[in-house]
PDB file of C-alpha atoms in Angstrom:
ATOM      1  CA  MET I   1      60.628  82.857  56.599  1.00 55.00           C
ATOM      2  CA  THR I   2      59.646  85.387  53.655  1.00 63.00           C
ATOM      3  CA  ASP I   3      61.926  87.537  52.447  1.00 60.00           C
ATOM      4  CA  GLU I   4      59.799  90.870  53.721  1.00 62.00           C
ATOM      5  CA  LYS I   5      60.364  88.326  57.100  1.00 57.00           C
ATOM      6  CA  ARG I   6      64.375  88.179  56.839  1.00 60.00           C
ATOM      7  CA  ASN I   7      64.273  92.112  56.052  1.00 59.00           C
ATOM      8  CA  ASP I   8      62.640  93.093  58.863  1.00 60.00           C
ATOM      9  CA  LEU I   9      64.671  91.283  61.391  1.00 56.00           C
ATOM     10  CA  ASN I  10      67.654  93.087  59.075  1.00 57.00           C
ATOM     11  CA  SER I  11      66.243  96.131  58.803  1.00 57.00           C
ATOM     12  CA  ASN I  12      65.365  96.041  63.043  1.00 54.00           C
ATOM     13  CA  GLU I  13      69.127  94.530  63.940  1.00 53.00           C
ATOM     14  CA  SER I  14      71.023  97.373  61.874  1.00 53.00           C
ATOM     15  CA  THR I  15      69.101  99.954  64.013  1.00 53.00           C
ATOM     16  CA  LYS I  16      70.324  98.400  66.524  1.00 51.00           C
ATOM     17  CA  LYS I  17      73.476  98.358  66.437  1.00 51.00           C
ATOM     18  CA  ASP I  18      72.351 102.071  65.180  1.00 53.00           C
ATOM     19  CA  SER I  19      71.641 102.872  68.011  1.00 59.00           C
ATOM     20  CA  ALA I  20      74.116 101.142  70.906  1.00 56.00           C
ATOM     21  CA  PRO I  21      76.472 103.989  72.467  1.00 58.00           C
ATOM     22  CA  PRO I  22      79.638 103.266  70.876  1.00 59.00           C
ATOM     23  CA  LEU I  23      82.238 100.761  72.444  1.00 64.00           C
ATOM     24  CA  ILE I  24      84.312 102.779  75.351  1.00 68.00           C
ATOM     25  CA  ARG I  25      88.220 101.822  75.085  1.00 69.00           C
ATOM     26  CA  SER I  26      89.029 102.146  78.839  1.00 67.00           C
ATOM     27  CA  THR I  27      93.085 101.396  80.139  1.00 71.00           C
ATOM     28  CA  ARG I  28      94.424  98.840  82.548  1.00 70.00           C
ATOM     29  CA  LYS I  29      94.692 101.886  85.489  1.00 67.00           C
ATOM     30  CA  GLU I  30      91.508 102.899  84.503  1.00 68.00           C
ATOM     31  CA  ARG I  31      89.175  99.332  84.290  1.00 65.00           C
ATOM     32  CA  GLY I  32      91.466  98.476  87.749  1.00 64.00           C
ATOM     33  CA  ARG I  33      90.429 100.954  89.341  1.00 63.00           C
ATOM     34  CA  GLN I  34      86.205 100.433  87.889  1.00 61.00           C
ATOM     35  CA  ASN I  35      86.905  96.562  89.343  1.00 59.00           C
ATOM     36  CA  LYS I  36      88.180  97.983  92.795  1.00 58.00           C
ATOM     37  CA  SER I  37      84.919  99.239  95.910  1.00 56.00           C
ATOM     38  CA  ALA I  38      85.826 102.453  97.607  1.00 53.00           C
ATOM     39  CA  ALA I  39      85.401  99.749 100.716  1.00 55.00           C
ATOM     40  CA  ASP I  40      87.630  97.143  99.905  1.00 62.00           C
ATOM     41  CA  THR I  41      91.224 100.513  99.775  1.00 63.00           C
ATOM     42  CA  PRO I  42      92.181 101.260 102.619  1.00 67.00           C
ATOM     43  CA  PRO I  43      92.714 104.910 103.083  1.00 69.00           C
ATOM     44  CA  LYS I  44      96.035 106.176 102.021  1.00 72.00           C
ATOM     45  CA  ARG I  45      98.638 107.950 104.600  1.00 76.00           C
ATOM     46  CA  GLN I  46      99.541 111.152 103.247  1.00 73.00           C
ATOM     47  CA  LEU I  47     103.046 111.054 104.689  1.00 78.00           C
ATOM     48  CA  TRP I  48     105.135 114.353 103.640  1.00 80.00           C
ATOM     49  CA  VAL I  49     103.201 117.733 103.445  1.00 77.00           C
ATOM     50  CA  GLN I  50     105.378 120.350 102.103  1.00 79.00           C
ATOM     51  CA  ILE I  51     104.588 124.135 103.919  1.00 83.00           C
ATOM     52  CA  ARG I  52     107.151 126.788 102.450  1.00 84.00           C
ATOM     53  CA  ILE I  53     107.597 128.634 104.973  1.00 88.00           C
ATOM     54  CA  LEU I  54     108.800 131.757 102.455  1.00 89.00           C
ATOM     55  CA  PRO I  55     107.240 132.045  99.669  1.00 91.00           C
ATOM     56  CA  ILE I  56     110.434 131.496  95.803  1.00 92.00           C
ATOM     57  CA  TRP I  57     110.043 134.649  95.023  1.00 94.00           C
ATOM     58  CA  LEU I  58     111.589 135.708  99.071  1.00 95.00           C
ATOM     59  CA  ARG I  59     113.733 133.505  98.514  1.00 95.00           C
ATOM     60  CA  VAL I  60     115.477 135.406  95.271  1.00 97.00           C
ATOM     61  CA  ILE I  61     115.127 138.621  97.381  1.00 97.00           C
ATOM     62  CA  LEU I  62     116.889 136.654 100.226  1.00 97.00           C
ATOM     63  CA  VAL I  63     120.056 135.275  97.984  1.00 97.00           C
ATOM     64  CA  LEU I  64     120.121 138.819  95.513  1.00 98.00           C
ATOM     65  CA  LEU I  65     119.956 140.656  98.936  1.00 98.00           C
ATOM     66  CA  LEU I  66     123.000 137.524 101.222  1.00 98.00           C
ATOM     67  CA  LEU I  67     124.871 138.461  97.891  1.00 98.00           C
ATOM     68  CA  ALA I  68     125.328 142.334  97.913  1.00 97.00           C
ATOM     69  CA  GLY I  69     126.292 141.577 101.706  1.00 97.00           C
ATOM     70  CA  ALA I  70     129.148 139.526 101.230  1.00 97.00           C
ATOM     71  CA  ALA I  71     130.262 141.837  98.690  1.00 95.00           C
ATOM     72  CA  TYR I  72     130.027 144.817 100.902  1.00 93.00           C
ATOM     73  CA  LEU I  73     131.724 143.008 103.559  1.00 93.00           C
ATOM     74  CA  GLY I  74     134.460 141.546 101.405  1.00 93.00           C
ATOM     75  CA  ALA I  75     135.288 144.768  99.917  1.00 90.00           C
ATOM     76  CA  LEU I  76     135.740 146.473 103.221  1.00 90.00           C
ATOM     77  CA  VAL I  77     137.897 143.437 104.812  1.00 91.00           C
ATOM     78  CA  GLY I  78     139.948 142.937 101.900  1.00 90.00           C
ATOM     79  CA  TYR I  79     140.312 146.858 101.810  1.00 87.00           C
ATOM     80  CA  SER I  80     141.334 148.213 104.994  1.00 88.00           C
ATOM     81  CA  SER I  81     142.889 144.260 105.841  1.00 89.00           C
ATOM     82  CA  ILE I  82     144.602 142.398 103.604  1.00 87.00           C
ATOM     83  CA  GLY I  83     145.555 146.023 101.342  1.00 82.00           C
ATOM     84  CA  ASP I  84     146.209 148.499 104.513  1.00 82.00           C
ATOM     85  CA  GLY I  85     143.726 150.900 103.352  1.00 82.00           C
ATOM     86  CA  ASP I  86     141.273 152.473 105.624  1.00 85.00           C
ATOM     87  CA  SER I  87     137.369 150.502 105.602  1.00 84.00           C
ATOM     88  CA  SER I  88     135.387 154.141 105.369  1.00 84.00           C
ATOM     89  CA  ASP I  89     137.309 154.787 101.971  1.00 88.00           C
ATOM     90  CA  VAL I  90     136.122 151.377 100.375  1.00 88.00           C
ATOM     91  CA  PHE I  91     132.997 153.062  98.814  1.00 89.00           C
ATOM     92  CA  LYS I  92     134.187 156.586  97.760  1.00 92.00           C
ATOM     93  CA  LYS I  93     134.647 157.287  93.661  1.00 93.00           C
ATOM     94  CA  GLU I  94     138.168 158.296  93.226  1.00 92.00           C
ATOM     95  CA  THR I  95     139.673 155.395  94.686  1.00 89.00           C
ATOM     96  CA  TRP I  96     137.831 152.869  92.566  1.00 89.00           C
ATOM     97  CA  MET I  97     139.232 155.516  89.513  1.00 93.00           C
ATOM     98  CA  HIS I  98     142.244 155.287  91.072  1.00 90.00           C
ATOM     99  CA  ILE I  99     141.923 150.850  90.880  1.00 88.00           C
ATOM    100  CA  MET I 100     140.203 151.384  86.736  1.00 92.00           C
ATOM    101  CA  ASP I 101     143.519 153.139  86.311  1.00 94.00           C
ATOM    102  CA  ILE I 102     145.287 150.866  87.212  1.00 92.00           C
ATOM    103  CA  ILE I 103     143.397 148.051  85.601  1.00 93.00           C
ATOM    104  CA  ASN I 104     143.467 149.569  82.387  1.00 93.00           C
ATOM    105  CA  GLY I 105     147.164 150.328  82.272  1.00 90.00           C
ATOM    106  CA  LYS I 106     147.389 154.462  82.988  1.00 87.00           C
ATOM    107  CA  GLU I 107     149.110 154.276  86.687  1.00 78.00           C
ATOM    108  CA  LEU I 108     151.653 152.232  87.274  1.00 70.00           C
TER     109      LEU I 108
END
């Protein structure tokens, strides 16, 4: 073979290498997925589907409302039965001013 033919062969091989698509590396999981066909794998059973009856924002509102209701009932029961006061007086401004004066030390 002459040098010209060798150069032509080398140039053809280099163009083939340049025009070939680059190799794509894949992970083991991807290769495993490629090897299995759809007919070979059994259909997956879905065991649990979570359906939310109440959205999260509604749950937050409900918790806040229940917390406010518990505070209301706690103040009502605490003032009327434990404190020997009238149950309607617990939400008057004068009652809370009196309690704050006792806490701050203005009244004994």
